mmCIF file of C-alpha atoms and ligand atoms in Angstrom:
data_model
loop_
_atom_site.group_PDB
_atom_site.id
_atom_site.type_symbol
_atom_site.label_atom_id
_atom_site.label_comp_id
_atom_site.label_asym_id
_atom_site.label_seq_id
_atom_site.Cartn_x
_atom_site.Cartn_y
_atom_site.Cartn_z
ATOM 1 C CA MET A 1 61.753 -117.503 -4.840
ATOM 2 C CA TYR A 2 59.701 -118.067 -1.703
ATOM 3 C CA LYS A 3 60.928 -120.542 0.884
ATOM 4 C CA ILE A 4 57.981 -122.492 2.234
ATOM 5 C CA ALA A 5 58.118 -125.362 4.722
ATOM 6 C CA THR A 6 55.546 -128.144 4.573
ATOM 7 C CA ILE A 7 54.404 -130.337 7.416
ATOM 8 C CA GLY A 8 51.971 -132.901 6.028
ATOM 9 C CA GLY A 9 51.517 -134.461 9.443
ATOM 10 C CA ASP A 10 49.138 -137.338 10.059
ATOM 11 C CA GLY A 11 46.143 -139.049 8.504
ATOM 12 C CA ILE A 12 44.969 -137.250 5.378
ATOM 13 C CA GLY A 13 47.418 -134.379 6.032
ATOM 14 C CA PRO A 14 50.138 -135.378 3.545
ATOM 15 C CA GLU A 15 47.632 -136.013 0.714
ATOM 16 C CA ILE A 16 45.875 -132.693 1.045
ATOM 17 C CA VAL A 17 49.105 -130.729 1.359
ATOM 18 C CA ALA A 18 50.303 -132.435 -1.835
ATOM 19 C CA GLU A 19 47.247 -131.006 -3.618
ATOM 20 C CA GLY A 20 47.840 -127.598 -2.100
ATOM 21 C CA LYS A 21 51.405 -127.617 -3.404
ATOM 22 C CA LYS A 22 50.175 -128.431 -6.914
ATOM 23 C CA VAL A 23 47.856 -125.446 -6.818
ATOM 24 C CA LEU A 24 50.402 -122.990 -5.427
ATOM 25 C CA GLU A 25 52.937 -124.121 -7.997
ATOM 26 C CA ALA A 26 50.399 -123.545 -10.728
ATOM 27 C CA ALA A 27 49.797 -120.073 -9.306
ATOM 28 C CA GLY A 28 53.545 -119.467 -9.426
ATOM 29 C CA GLU A 29 53.681 -120.462 -13.093
ATOM 30 C CA ARG A 30 50.872 -118.141 -14.010
ATOM 31 C CA PHE A 31 51.937 -115.185 -11.890
ATOM 32 C CA ASN A 32 55.691 -115.587 -12.232
ATOM 33 C CA PHE A 33 57.032 -116.580 -8.883
ATOM 34 C CA GLY A 34 58.770 -119.698 -7.683
ATOM 35 C CA ILE A 35 58.402 -121.666 -4.493
ATOM 36 C CA ASN A 36 61.151 -123.643 -2.875
ATOM 37 C CA TRP A 37 59.540 -126.343 -0.716
ATOM 38 C CA THR A 38 61.140 -128.151 2.199
ATOM 39 C CA ASP A 39 59.268 -131.002 3.769
ATOM 40 C CA PHE A 40 59.428 -131.787 7.490
ATOM 41 C CA ASP A 41 58.472 -135.231 8.805
ATOM 42 C CA ILE A 42 56.987 -133.850 12.027
ATOM 43 C CA GLY A 43 53.996 -135.910 13.192
ATOM 44 C CA ALA A 44 52.812 -139.164 14.740
ATOM 45 C CA ASP A 45 55.067 -141.556 12.796
ATOM 46 C CA ARG A 46 58.228 -139.786 13.817
ATOM 47 C CA TYR A 47 56.946 -139.415 17.371
ATOM 48 C CA LEU A 48 56.188 -143.130 17.641
ATOM 49 C CA ALA A 49 59.555 -144.073 16.164
ATOM 50 C CA SER A 50 61.741 -141.627 18.098
ATOM 51 C CA GLY A 51 59.710 -139.933 20.838
ATOM 52 C CA LYS A 52 60.258 -136.548 19.154
ATOM 53 C CA LEU A 53 57.365 -134.093 18.910
ATOM 54 C CA LEU A 54 58.950 -130.785 17.995
ATOM 55 C CA THR A 55 62.678 -130.408 18.545
ATOM 56 C CA GLU A 56 64.862 -127.341 18.985
ATOM 57 C CA ASP A 57 66.335 -128.192 15.587
ATOM 58 C CA ASP A 58 62.889 -128.259 13.978
ATOM 59 C CA LEU A 59 62.106 -124.859 15.423
ATOM 60 C CA SER A 60 65.341 -123.217 14.426
ATOM 61 C CA GLU A 61 65.094 -124.635 10.901
ATOM 62 C CA LEU A 62 61.454 -123.684 10.516
ATOM 63 C CA SER A 63 62.227 -120.132 11.581
ATOM 64 C CA ARG A 64 64.152 -119.658 8.309
ATOM 65 C CA PHE A 65 60.967 -119.972 6.235
ATOM 66 C CA ARG A 66 58.502 -117.320 5.183
ATOM 67 C CA ALA A 67 55.597 -119.646 5.867
ATOM 68 C CA ILE A 68 54.680 -123.144 6.931
ATOM 69 C CA TYR A 69 52.064 -125.068 5.005
ATOM 70 C CA PHE A 70 50.523 -127.453 7.485
ATOM 71 C CA GLY A 71 48.225 -130.456 6.891
ATOM 72 C CA ALA A 72 46.844 -131.938 10.078
ATOM 73 C CA ILE A 73 47.979 -133.853 13.120
ATOM 74 C CA GLY A 74 46.241 -136.464 15.253
ATOM 75 C CA ASP A 75 46.623 -140.220 15.188
ATOM 76 C CA GLU A 76 44.697 -143.039 16.807
ATOM 77 C CA ARG A 77 47.927 -144.614 18.135
ATOM 78 C CA VAL A 78 48.750 -141.553 20.244
ATOM 79 C CA LYS A 79 46.870 -140.351 23.313
ATOM 80 C CA PRO A 80 44.557 -137.420 22.444
ATOM 81 C CA GLY A 81 46.185 -134.078 23.136
ATOM 82 C CA VAL A 82 49.824 -135.174 22.893
ATOM 83 C CA LEU A 83 50.314 -134.258 19.229
ATOM 84 C CA GLU A 84 47.867 -131.345 19.328
ATOM 85 C CA LYS A 85 49.673 -129.699 22.229
ATOM 86 C CA GLY A 86 53.176 -130.939 21.463
ATOM 87 C CA ILE A 87 53.106 -129.905 17.813
ATOM 88 C CA LEU A 88 50.275 -127.646 16.695
ATOM 89 C CA LEU A 89 49.916 -125.481 19.793
ATOM 90 C CA SER A 90 53.686 -125.440 20.340
ATOM 91 C CA LEU A 91 54.148 -124.056 16.821
ATOM 92 C CA ARG A 92 51.491 -121.400 17.400
ATOM 93 C CA PHE A 93 53.139 -120.340 20.654
ATOM 94 C CA HIS A 94 56.770 -120.637 19.593
ATOM 95 C CA PHE A 95 56.322 -118.476 16.501
ATOM 96 C CA ASP A 96 53.983 -116.173 18.393
ATOM 97 C CA LEU A 97 51.264 -116.687 15.768
ATOM 98 C CA TYR A 98 48.879 -114.477 17.619
ATOM 99 C CA VAL A 99 46.290 -114.095 14.890
ATOM 100 C CA ASN A 100 44.227 -117.081 13.837
ATOM 101 C CA LEU A 101 42.481 -115.860 10.724
ATOM 102 C CA ARG A 102 39.425 -117.861 9.699
ATOM 103 C CA PRO A 103 37.315 -116.653 6.771
ATOM 104 C CA ILE A 104 33.702 -117.813 6.906
ATOM 105 C CA LYS A 105 32.610 -117.409 3.325
ATOM 106 C CA LEU A 106 30.002 -119.359 1.445
ATOM 107 C CA LEU A 107 31.452 -119.971 -2.000
ATOM 108 C CA ASN A 108 29.255 -119.838 -5.084
ATOM 109 C CA GLY A 109 27.713 -123.214 -5.745
ATOM 110 C CA VAL A 110 28.087 -124.521 -2.184
ATOM 111 C CA GLU A 111 25.035 -125.369 -0.161
ATOM 112 C CA THR A 112 24.641 -124.018 3.356
ATOM 113 C CA PRO A 113 22.389 -125.675 5.919
ATOM 114 C CA LEU A 114 20.947 -122.212 6.656
ATOM 115 C CA THR A 115 17.653 -122.010 4.803
ATOM 116 C CA GLY A 116 17.252 -118.906 2.691
ATOM 117 C CA LYS A 117 20.883 -117.756 3.016
ATOM 118 C CA GLY A 118 23.320 -117.479 0.137
ATOM 119 C CA PRO A 119 26.865 -116.302 -0.655
ATOM 120 C CA ALA A 120 25.841 -112.660 -0.195
ATOM 121 C CA ASP A 121 24.783 -113.399 3.393
ATOM 122 C CA ILE A 122 27.695 -115.499 4.574
ATOM 123 C CA ASP A 123 30.933 -113.613 4.117
ATOM 124 C CA PHE A 124 32.818 -112.631 7.225
ATOM 125 C CA VAL A 125 36.142 -113.264 8.915
ATOM 126 C CA VAL A 126 36.851 -114.490 12.414
ATOM 127 C CA VAL A 127 40.056 -113.187 13.973
ATOM 128 C CA ARG A 128 40.816 -115.570 16.802
ATOM 129 C CA GLU A 129 43.424 -114.704 19.414
ATOM 130 C CA ASN A 130 45.845 -117.619 19.229
ATOM 131 C CA THR A 131 48.317 -117.539 22.127
ATOM 132 C CA GLU A 132 46.412 -116.906 25.361
ATOM 133 C CA ASP A 133 43.182 -117.680 27.222
ATOM 134 C CA PHE A 134 42.490 -121.233 28.404
ATOM 135 C CA TYR A 135 44.972 -122.514 25.832
ATOM 136 C CA VAL A 136 48.059 -121.525 27.793
ATOM 137 C CA GLY A 137 48.215 -124.999 29.268
ATOM 138 C CA ILE A 138 48.434 -124.144 32.919
ATOM 139 C CA GLY A 139 46.313 -126.245 35.136
ATOM 140 C CA SER A 140 46.443 -129.348 37.198
ATOM 141 C CA ARG A 141 44.499 -132.304 38.403
ATOM 142 C CA PHE A 142 45.207 -133.726 41.847
ATOM 143 C CA LYS A 143 43.947 -135.019 45.175
ATOM 144 C CA LYS A 144 44.044 -133.119 48.503
ATOM 145 C CA HIS A 145 47.119 -130.887 48.483
ATOM 146 C CA GLN A 146 49.351 -129.401 45.898
ATOM 147 C CA ASN A 147 51.944 -126.704 45.762
ATOM 148 C CA ILE A 148 52.932 -125.893 42.256
ATOM 149 C CA GLU A 149 54.581 -123.273 40.128
ATOM 150 C CA LEU A 150 53.034 -122.607 36.757
ATOM 151 C CA SER A 151 54.377 -120.361 34.092
ATOM 152 C CA VAL A 152 53.656 -118.876 30.696
ATOM 153 C CA ALA A 153 56.622 -117.799 28.595
ATOM 154 C CA ARG A 154 55.900 -115.630 25.572
ATOM 155 C CA GLU A 155 57.776 -113.150 23.457
ATOM 156 C CA LEU A 156 55.568 -110.430 24.945
ATOM 157 C CA TYR A 157 55.940 -111.349 28.609
ATOM 158 C CA ASN A 158 56.717 -113.995 31.211
ATOM 159 C CA ILE A 159 54.185 -114.946 33.862
ATOM 160 C CA LYS A 160 54.654 -117.134 36.935
ATOM 161 C CA PHE A 161 51.931 -118.396 39.235
ATOM 162 C CA GLY A 162 52.791 -119.818 42.639
ATOM 163 C CA LEU A 163 49.752 -121.713 43.840
ATOM 164 C CA ASP A 164 49.145 -123.474 47.092
ATOM 165 C CA VAL A 165 45.935 -125.413 46.908
ATOM 166 C CA GLU A 166 44.289 -127.134 49.888
ATOM 167 C CA SER A 167 41.271 -129.228 49.058
ATOM 168 C CA ASP A 168 39.232 -131.939 50.732
ATOM 169 C CA ALA A 169 37.369 -132.870 47.576
ATOM 170 C CA GLU A 170 38.073 -136.390 46.401
ATOM 171 C CA GLU A 171 39.888 -134.990 43.388
ATOM 172 C CA ILE A 172 40.048 -131.561 41.789
ATOM 173 C CA ALA A 173 41.170 -130.140 38.511
ATOM 174 C CA TYR A 174 41.622 -126.541 37.453
ATOM 175 C CA GLN A 175 42.754 -124.714 34.385
ATOM 176 C CA ILE A 176 43.882 -121.114 34.326
ATOM 177 C CA GLY A 177 42.956 -118.769 31.513
ATOM 178 C CA VAL A 178 45.335 -115.911 30.863
ATOM 179 C CA VAL A 179 44.412 -112.700 29.073
ATOM 180 C CA THR A 180 46.832 -109.783 28.944
ATOM 181 C CA ARG A 181 46.431 -106.187 27.930
ATOM 182 C CA GLU A 182 49.159 -106.375 25.294
ATOM 183 C CA GLY A 183 47.978 -109.746 24.003
ATOM 184 C CA SER A 184 44.423 -108.474 23.578
ATOM 185 C CA ARG A 185 45.459 -105.166 22.098
ATOM 186 C CA ARG A 186 47.596 -106.558 19.295
ATOM 187 C CA VAL A 187 45.005 -108.983 18.011
ATOM 188 C CA GLN A 188 42.208 -106.441 18.308
ATOM 189 C CA GLU A 189 44.264 -103.900 16.373
ATOM 190 C CA TYR A 190 44.809 -106.501 13.662
ATOM 191 C CA ALA A 191 41.039 -107.051 13.524
ATOM 192 C CA PHE A 192 40.333 -103.308 13.347
ATOM 193 C CA ASP A 193 42.834 -102.933 10.500
ATOM 194 C CA LEU A 194 41.162 -105.800 8.681
ATOM 195 C CA ALA A 195 37.699 -104.309 9.221
ATOM 196 C CA ARG A 196 38.991 -101.091 7.679
ATOM 197 C CA GLN A 197 39.797 -102.987 4.491
ATOM 198 C CA ARG A 198 36.336 -104.578 4.476
ATOM 199 C CA LYS A 199 32.944 -103.221 5.512
ATOM 200 C CA LYS A 200 34.260 -101.410 8.594
ATOM 201 C CA LYS A 201 32.291 -103.370 11.120
ATOM 202 C CA LEU A 202 33.862 -105.241 14.014
ATOM 203 C CA THR A 203 32.150 -107.518 16.529
ATOM 204 C CA SER A 204 33.950 -108.474 19.736
ATOM 205 C CA VAL A 205 33.122 -111.764 21.452
ATOM 206 C CA ASP A 206 33.444 -112.462 25.173
ATOM 207 C CA LYS A 207 31.674 -113.777 28.243
ATOM 208 C CA ALA A 208 32.340 -110.775 30.428
ATOM 209 C CA ASN A 209 29.054 -111.261 32.253
ATOM 210 C CA VAL A 210 30.394 -114.375 33.977
ATOM 211 C CA LEU A 211 34.158 -114.693 33.445
ATOM 212 C CA SER A 212 34.485 -111.051 34.297
ATOM 213 C CA ASP A 213 38.185 -110.929 35.072
ATOM 214 C CA VAL A 214 39.665 -112.460 31.975
ATOM 215 C CA TYR A 215 37.039 -111.219 29.538
ATOM 216 C CA GLY A 216 36.456 -107.987 31.445
ATOM 217 C CA LEU A 217 40.044 -107.098 30.594
ATOM 218 C CA TRP A 218 39.497 -108.140 26.965
ATOM 219 C CA ARG A 219 36.433 -105.867 26.835
ATOM 220 C CA ASP A 220 38.204 -102.904 28.465
ATOM 221 C CA VAL A 221 41.033 -103.158 25.968
ATOM 222 C CA PHE A 222 38.513 -103.256 23.119
ATOM 223 C CA THR A 223 36.792 -100.124 24.427
ATOM 224 C CA GLU A 224 40.152 -98.393 24.483
ATOM 225 C CA THR A 225 41.371 -99.696 21.127
ATOM 226 C CA LYS A 226 38.269 -98.635 19.263
ATOM 227 C CA LYS A 227 38.991 -94.974 20.031
ATOM 228 C CA LYS A 228 41.791 -95.210 17.479
ATOM 229 C CA TYR A 229 39.352 -96.438 14.824
ATOM 230 C CA PRO A 230 36.410 -94.017 14.865
ATOM 231 C CA ASP A 231 35.497 -95.028 11.309
ATOM 232 C CA VAL A 232 34.801 -98.639 12.338
ATOM 233 C CA THR A 233 31.386 -99.560 13.763
ATOM 234 C CA THR A 234 31.702 -101.876 16.747
ATOM 235 C CA GLU A 235 29.584 -104.081 18.952
ATOM 236 C CA PHE A 236 29.996 -106.556 21.814
ATOM 237 C CA THR A 237 28.376 -109.962 21.832
ATOM 238 C CA PHE A 238 28.447 -112.754 24.356
ATOM 239 C CA VAL A 239 29.698 -116.017 22.952
ATOM 240 C CA ASP A 240 26.459 -117.899 23.555
ATOM 241 C CA ALA A 241 24.490 -115.241 21.715
ATOM 242 C CA ILE A 242 26.861 -115.133 18.760
ATOM 243 C CA THR A 243 26.289 -118.825 18.049
ATOM 244 C CA MET A 244 22.620 -117.948 17.670
ATOM 245 C CA TRP A 245 23.301 -114.927 15.440
ATOM 246 C CA PHE A 246 25.689 -116.892 13.186
ATOM 247 C CA VAL A 247 22.745 -119.138 12.380
ATOM 248 C CA LYS A 248 19.984 -116.556 12.351
ATOM 249 C CA ASN A 249 21.638 -113.493 10.778
ATOM 250 C CA PRO A 250 25.110 -114.283 9.423
ATOM 251 C CA GLU A 251 24.816 -111.255 7.108
ATOM 252 C CA TRP A 252 25.306 -108.941 10.113
ATOM 253 C CA PHE A 253 28.934 -109.882 10.465
ATOM 254 C CA ASP A 254 31.999 -108.488 8.779
ATOM 255 C CA VAL A 255 34.953 -109.056 11.104
ATOM 256 C CA VAL A 256 34.610 -110.863 14.429
ATOM 257 C CA VAL A 257 37.412 -110.743 16.998
ATOM 258 C CA THR A 258 37.445 -113.315 19.759
ATOM 259 C CA PRO A 259 39.528 -114.768 22.566
ATOM 260 C CA ASN A 260 41.126 -118.112 21.796
ATOM 261 C CA MET A 261 38.741 -120.712 23.167
ATOM 262 C CA PHE A 262 35.524 -119.095 21.993
ATOM 263 C CA GLY A 263 37.191 -118.670 18.624
ATOM 264 C CA ASP A 264 37.850 -122.392 18.482
ATOM 265 C CA ILE A 265 34.199 -123.154 19.118
ATOM 266 C CA ILE A 266 32.526 -120.571 16.908
ATOM 267 C CA THR A 267 34.743 -121.331 13.914
ATOM 268 C CA ASP A 268 33.553 -124.944 13.774
ATOM 269 C CA LEU A 269 30.043 -123.515 13.640
ATOM 270 C CA GLY A 270 31.282 -121.082 10.999
ATOM 271 C CA ALA A 271 32.722 -123.985 8.997
ATOM 272 C CA MET A 272 29.317 -125.638 8.927
ATOM 273 C CA ILE A 273 27.476 -122.573 7.698
ATOM 274 C CA GLN A 274 30.034 -122.173 4.908
ATOM 275 C CA GLY A 275 29.331 -125.696 3.727
ATOM 276 C CA GLY A 276 31.379 -128.007 5.926
ATOM 277 C CA LEU A 277 34.787 -128.625 7.433
ATOM 278 C CA GLY A 278 36.130 -129.657 4.036
ATOM 279 C CA LEU A 279 35.861 -126.004 3.014
ATOM 280 C CA ALA A 280 37.243 -124.136 6.021
ATOM 281 C CA PRO A 281 40.785 -122.696 5.915
ATOM 282 C CA GLY A 282 42.822 -120.989 8.598
ATOM 283 C CA GLY A 283 45.936 -118.884 8.854
ATOM 284 C CA ASN A 284 48.087 -118.680 11.999
ATOM 285 C CA ILE A 285 49.735 -115.359 11.548
ATOM 286 C CA ASN A 286 52.541 -113.368 13.027
ATOM 287 C CA PRO A 287 52.547 -110.270 10.838
ATOM 288 C CA GLN A 288 56.300 -109.907 11.350
ATOM 289 C CA GLY A 289 57.430 -113.513 11.249
ATOM 290 C CA THR A 290 57.037 -117.064 10.033
ATOM 291 C CA SER A 291 53.328 -117.819 9.711
ATOM 292 C CA MET A 292 51.483 -121.097 9.311
ATOM 293 C CA PHE A 293 48.518 -122.026 7.126
ATOM 294 C CA GLU A 294 46.278 -125.037 7.603
ATOM 295 C CA PRO A 295 42.799 -126.399 7.053
ATOM 296 C CA ILE A 296 40.819 -126.089 10.271
ATOM 297 C CA HIS A 297 39.736 -129.725 10.131
ATOM 298 C CA GLY A 298 41.704 -132.582 11.668
ATOM 299 C CA SER A 299 43.639 -135.535 10.290
ATOM 300 C CA ALA A 300 40.660 -137.905 9.730
ATOM 301 C CA PRO A 301 42.868 -141.026 10.053
ATOM 302 C CA LYS A 302 40.200 -143.374 8.765
ATOM 303 C CA TYR A 303 40.304 -141.669 5.360
ATOM 304 C CA ARG A 304 44.078 -141.772 5.039
ATOM 305 C CA ASN A 305 45.330 -142.760 1.573
ATOM 306 C CA LEU A 306 41.848 -143.514 0.271
ATOM 307 C CA ASP A 307 41.840 -140.543 -2.124
ATOM 308 C CA VAL A 308 38.540 -139.308 -0.699
ATOM 309 C CA ALA A 309 39.529 -136.297 1.435
ATOM 310 C CA ASN A 310 38.396 -132.910 0.195
ATOM 311 C CA PRO A 311 41.549 -130.844 -0.490
ATOM 312 C CA ILE A 312 39.703 -127.511 -0.755
ATOM 313 C CA ALA A 313 40.216 -126.318 2.841
ATOM 314 C CA THR A 314 43.964 -126.835 2.442
ATOM 315 C CA ILE A 315 44.066 -125.257 -1.014
ATOM 316 C CA TRP A 316 42.150 -122.267 0.319
ATOM 317 C CA ALA A 317 44.626 -122.092 3.224
ATOM 318 C CA GLY A 318 47.240 -121.926 0.469
ATOM 319 C CA SER A 319 45.448 -118.874 -0.861
ATOM 320 C CA LEU A 320 45.718 -117.261 2.578
ATOM 321 C CA LEU A 321 49.420 -118.127 2.497
ATOM 322 C CA LEU A 322 49.788 -116.354 -0.849
ATOM 323 C CA ASP A 323 48.014 -113.320 0.557
ATOM 324 C CA HIS A 324 50.386 -113.330 3.490
ATOM 325 C CA ILE A 325 53.501 -113.334 1.303
ATOM 326 C CA GLY A 326 52.078 -110.501 -0.807
ATOM 327 C CA GLU A 327 50.897 -112.474 -3.872
ATOM 328 C CA HIS A 328 47.393 -111.036 -3.703
ATOM 329 C CA THR A 329 46.408 -111.582 -7.333
ATOM 330 C CA ALA A 330 47.494 -115.208 -7.171
ATOM 331 C CA ALA A 331 45.638 -115.641 -3.876
ATOM 332 C CA ALA A 332 42.416 -114.384 -5.434
ATOM 333 C CA ALA A 333 42.936 -116.594 -8.500
ATOM 334 C CA VAL A 334 43.103 -119.665 -6.264
ATOM 335 C CA VAL A 335 39.716 -118.915 -4.701
ATOM 336 C CA ILE A 336 38.227 -118.276 -8.150
ATOM 337 C CA ALA A 337 39.576 -121.649 -9.303
ATOM 338 C CA ILE A 338 38.104 -123.390 -6.258
ATOM 339 C CA GLU A 339 34.730 -121.884 -7.139
ATOM 340 C CA LYS A 340 35.095 -123.032 -10.732
ATOM 341 C CA SER A 341 35.799 -126.616 -9.627
ATOM 342 C CA ILE A 342 32.627 -126.497 -7.555
ATOM 343 C CA ARG A 343 30.606 -125.069 -10.429
ATOM 344 C CA ASP A 344 31.950 -127.769 -12.747
ATOM 345 C CA GLY A 345 31.219 -130.481 -10.191
ATOM 346 C CA ILE A 346 34.821 -131.729 -10.083
ATOM 347 C CA VAL A 347 34.640 -132.177 -6.332
ATOM 348 C CA THR A 348 34.921 -134.890 -3.721
ATOM 349 C CA LYS A 349 32.076 -136.948 -2.307
ATOM 350 C CA ASP A 350 31.345 -134.660 0.660
ATOM 351 C CA LEU A 351 30.345 -131.993 -1.877
ATOM 352 C CA GLY A 352 28.279 -134.415 -3.926
ATOM 353 C CA GLY A 353 30.884 -135.162 -6.602
ATOM 354 C CA ASN A 354 32.827 -138.280 -7.463
ATOM 355 C CA ALA A 355 36.331 -136.902 -7.929
ATOM 356 C CA GLY A 356 39.109 -138.212 -5.745
ATOM 357 C CA THR A 357 41.413 -135.960 -3.726
ATOM 358 C CA ALA A 358 44.077 -135.886 -6.431
ATOM 359 C CA ARG A 359 41.668 -135.248 -9.302
ATOM 360 C CA ALA A 360 39.921 -132.423 -7.409
ATOM 361 C CA GLY A 361 43.294 -130.844 -6.598
ATOM 362 C CA SER A 362 44.656 -131.222 -10.127
ATOM 363 C CA TYR A 363 41.549 -129.665 -11.590
ATOM 364 C CA ILE A 364 41.885 -126.602 -9.380
ATOM 365 C CA ALA A 365 45.595 -126.388 -10.242
ATOM 366 C CA GLU A 366 44.742 -126.521 -13.950
ATOM 367 C CA CYS A 367 42.145 -123.755 -13.551
ATOM 368 C CA VAL A 368 44.686 -121.597 -11.744
ATOM 369 C CA ARG A 369 47.350 -122.262 -14.359
ATOM 370 C CA THR A 370 45.162 -121.439 -17.335
ATOM 371 C CA GLY A 371 43.052 -118.748 -15.680
ATOM 372 C CA MET A 372 39.876 -120.445 -16.867
HETATM 373 C C1 IPM B 1 41.663 -125.806 15.793
HETATM 374 C C2 IPM B 1 41.786 -127.125 16.495
HETATM 375 C C3 IPM B 1 42.902 -127.016 17.540
HETATM 376 C C4 IPM B 1 42.497 -125.946 18.525
HETATM 377 C C5 IPM B 1 43.254 -128.332 18.253
HETATM 378 C C6 IPM B 1 43.584 -129.445 17.282
HETATM 379 C C7 IPM B 1 44.364 -128.156 19.245
HETATM 380 O O1 IPM B 1 40.574 -127.495 17.061
HETATM 381 O O2 IPM B 1 42.675 -125.385 15.176
HETATM 382 O O3 IPM B 1 40.599 -125.195 15.837
HETATM 383 O O4 IPM B 1 41.802 -126.227 19.507
HETATM 384 O O5 IPM B 1 42.882 -124.792 18.308
HETATM 385 MG MG1 MG B 2 38.974 -126.199 16.518
#
């Protein structure tokens, strides 16, 4: 029996997670495992009613689960950034989910906007560092003078900055990006190990030509790490160039490892070349601990409860979850079932079908259950 926590969250989140649960339960029936679900009401409604984003209690309870199945957060009644930082990023940091795994794979039957490219050309994985870089949340916006202490607390290390800033600009803002040797090494090693299980090719992304301190360190660590993996072919690309190559020659890529912020940007591009945000899953992984699986899209509040949201990204994230807990056959069966639903046209409007969210999800669940 696997213990899995669910956080439906906001907007379409609860509906799509409901479909994901159907599919994973069906996988359990077919492959003989059970899942014990516990739902958490973390999200905008609770925040608006009680002021609570993520409490100590939430965190200590969540830590008892193998995995968290996450829908989406973001709500028009809450200032942008509050829920994203207070819930999603806090979960990534608290559980030290240092790998953000984002497969970019064009499924059979899905159209890509890239002319002349097909499923054989678009099949790679982005490994996004998920705890450092410009996401650490240290920065400030002020006028004239400021003396401030900023800190980053992680399982791996603690960092404190004491900054005294004098400025005669009308107003200034700054944001500090943090890259560490150990933080870079662990995610790069994960990417090398993954490349070893695939086509043994790893591309590293940075902008070391301009942001030469933070990404210079990233690059140095990569140069060192690759010595341990002589069987893996490697290359460096600058982030601006990789956006061009994703469009021009996606078939070059196998595994791509990237610092956090560039990973955020290039995976939205990746989602588009694999057919749209409705099809893009992500895993936030701590190989030793509680990990979290989610669609990479947001909460799309205007589609809430209309039965129109595409559940595939979330269902696919469920497949990543199954992989993570060791149910590899079931994980593969889920992706096969998603492809079957696409082939049979039982899909939502964004993919040209007329099925609602629940019908699309149930169909995939049925395909998983029966192995058709
Ligand atoms: C993503 C999202 C998040 C991020 C936001 C919602 C904080 O864009 O998962 O890619 O920037 O990481
Ligand atoms: Mg993003």
